Short mmCIF file of C-alpha atoms in Angstrom, two decimals:
data_model
loop_
_atom_site.label_atom_id
_atom_site.label_comp_id
_atom_site.label_asym_id
_atom_site.label_seq_id
_atom_site.Cartn_x
_atom_site.Cartn_y
_atom_site.Cartn_z
CA UNK A 1 -123.13 138.60 88.30
CA UNK A 2 -122.34 135.15 86.91
CA UNK A 3 -121.55 135.09 83.24
CA UNK A 4 -120.46 138.72 82.85
CA UNK A 5 -117.25 140.47 82.34
CA UNK A 6 -116.50 143.85 83.85
CA UNK A 7 -114.04 146.01 81.92
CA UNK A 8 -112.55 148.88 83.90
CA UNK A 9 -111.53 151.78 81.79
CA UNK A 10 -108.82 154.40 82.73
CA UNK A 11 -110.36 157.44 84.33
CA UNK A 12 -112.95 155.32 86.22
CA UNK A 13 -115.29 154.21 83.36
CA UNK A 14 -116.68 150.73 83.43
CA UNK A 15 -118.28 148.46 80.82
CA UNK A 16 -120.29 145.40 81.68
CA UNK A 17 -120.25 142.61 79.05
CA UNK A 18 -122.81 139.86 78.98
CA UNK A 19 -122.36 136.20 77.78
CA UNK A 20 -124.86 135.20 75.06
CA UNK A 21 -125.58 131.57 74.25
CA UNK A 22 -125.17 130.53 70.65
CA UNK A 23 -123.05 133.69 70.00
CA UNK A 24 -122.11 134.52 66.44
CA UNK A 25 -118.86 136.80 66.28
CA UNK A 26 -119.25 140.16 64.60
CA UNK A 27 -117.58 140.53 61.21
CA UNK A 28 -116.76 144.20 61.97
CA UNK A 29 -114.88 146.07 64.66
CA UNK A 30 -117.06 146.18 67.75
CA UNK A 31 -114.73 148.08 70.18
CA UNK A 32 -111.79 150.33 69.64
CA UNK A 33 -109.22 150.90 72.49
CA UNK A 34 -107.52 154.25 72.27
CA UNK A 35 -103.76 154.16 72.93
CA UNK A 36 -101.03 156.85 72.86
CA UNK A 37 -98.69 154.66 70.70
CA UNK A 38 -99.99 151.89 68.56
CA UNK A 39 -96.65 150.53 67.66
CA UNK A 40 -95.68 150.15 71.46
CA UNK A 41 -99.10 148.70 72.32
CA UNK A 42 -98.92 146.12 69.48
CA UNK A 43 -95.42 145.11 70.67
CA UNK A 44 -96.59 144.77 74.28
CA UNK A 45 -99.72 142.89 73.42
CA UNK A 46 -97.88 140.57 70.90
CA UNK A 47 -95.39 139.68 73.65
CA UNK A 48 -98.36 138.62 75.76
CA UNK A 49 -99.76 136.28 73.07
CA UNK A 50 -102.23 138.58 71.19
CA UNK A 51 -102.25 137.90 67.47
CA UNK A 52 -102.96 140.84 65.26
CA UNK A 53 -104.68 140.52 61.88
CA UNK A 54 -102.49 141.05 58.85
CA UNK A 55 -104.35 142.40 55.72
CA UNK A 56 -102.82 142.25 52.34
CA UNK A 57 -105.74 143.34 50.06
CA UNK A 58 -105.02 145.53 46.95
CA UNK A 59 -106.41 148.68 48.64
CA UNK A 60 -106.09 147.76 52.29
CA UNK A 61 -102.72 146.54 53.80
CA UNK A 62 -101.18 146.42 57.24
CA UNK A 63 -97.53 146.08 57.98
CA UNK A 64 -95.87 142.88 59.26
CA UNK A 65 -97.00 143.79 62.88
CA UNK A 66 -100.65 144.25 61.75
CA UNK A 67 -100.67 147.95 61.91
CA UNK A 68 -102.70 150.01 59.29
CA UNK A 69 -100.59 153.01 58.12
CA UNK A 70 -102.49 153.74 54.93
CA UNK A 71 -103.64 157.40 55.24
CA UNK A 72 -106.15 157.01 58.13
CA UNK A 73 -105.52 156.59 61.81
CA UNK A 74 -102.88 154.08 62.99
CA UNK A 75 -104.93 151.16 64.00
CA UNK A 76 -104.31 147.38 64.52
CA UNK A 77 -107.12 144.67 64.73
CA UNK A 78 -107.24 141.42 66.75
CA UNK A 79 -110.08 139.08 67.85
CA UNK A 80 -111.40 138.53 71.37
CA UNK A 81 -111.74 134.90 72.62
CA UNK A 82 -115.38 134.81 71.20
CA UNK A 83 -114.05 135.80 67.70
CA UNK A 84 -115.19 139.44 67.55
CA UNK A 85 -112.98 142.02 66.05
CA UNK A 86 -111.40 144.55 68.42
CA UNK A 87 -108.82 147.24 67.75
CA UNK A 88 -106.31 149.57 69.18
CA UNK A 89 -106.21 152.98 67.64
CA UNK A 90 -103.84 155.89 68.24
CA UNK A 91 -105.31 158.60 70.53
CA UNK A 92 -106.41 161.72 68.73
CA UNK A 93 -107.42 159.60 65.74
CA UNK A 94 -110.46 157.83 67.42
#
């Protein structure tokens, strides 16, 4: 199908993503990708050019690599080419 993206998930799952004219990016996380090791995934993706969001708010901080370690699941956020927020989150925490 023209104008769509097919995302193949480990284990055989598939996601079909449609293009939308006049798209406005979401201001919240729209998709979490579970990984076994957030630190390793961030390092690998950063080496491939992905830029992770650094937060430095009074009650919400990430480390210098963009990984949140503040009492919840290990998670790191980045934007897709359309400007939507995506994340990688450590398995067992999602």
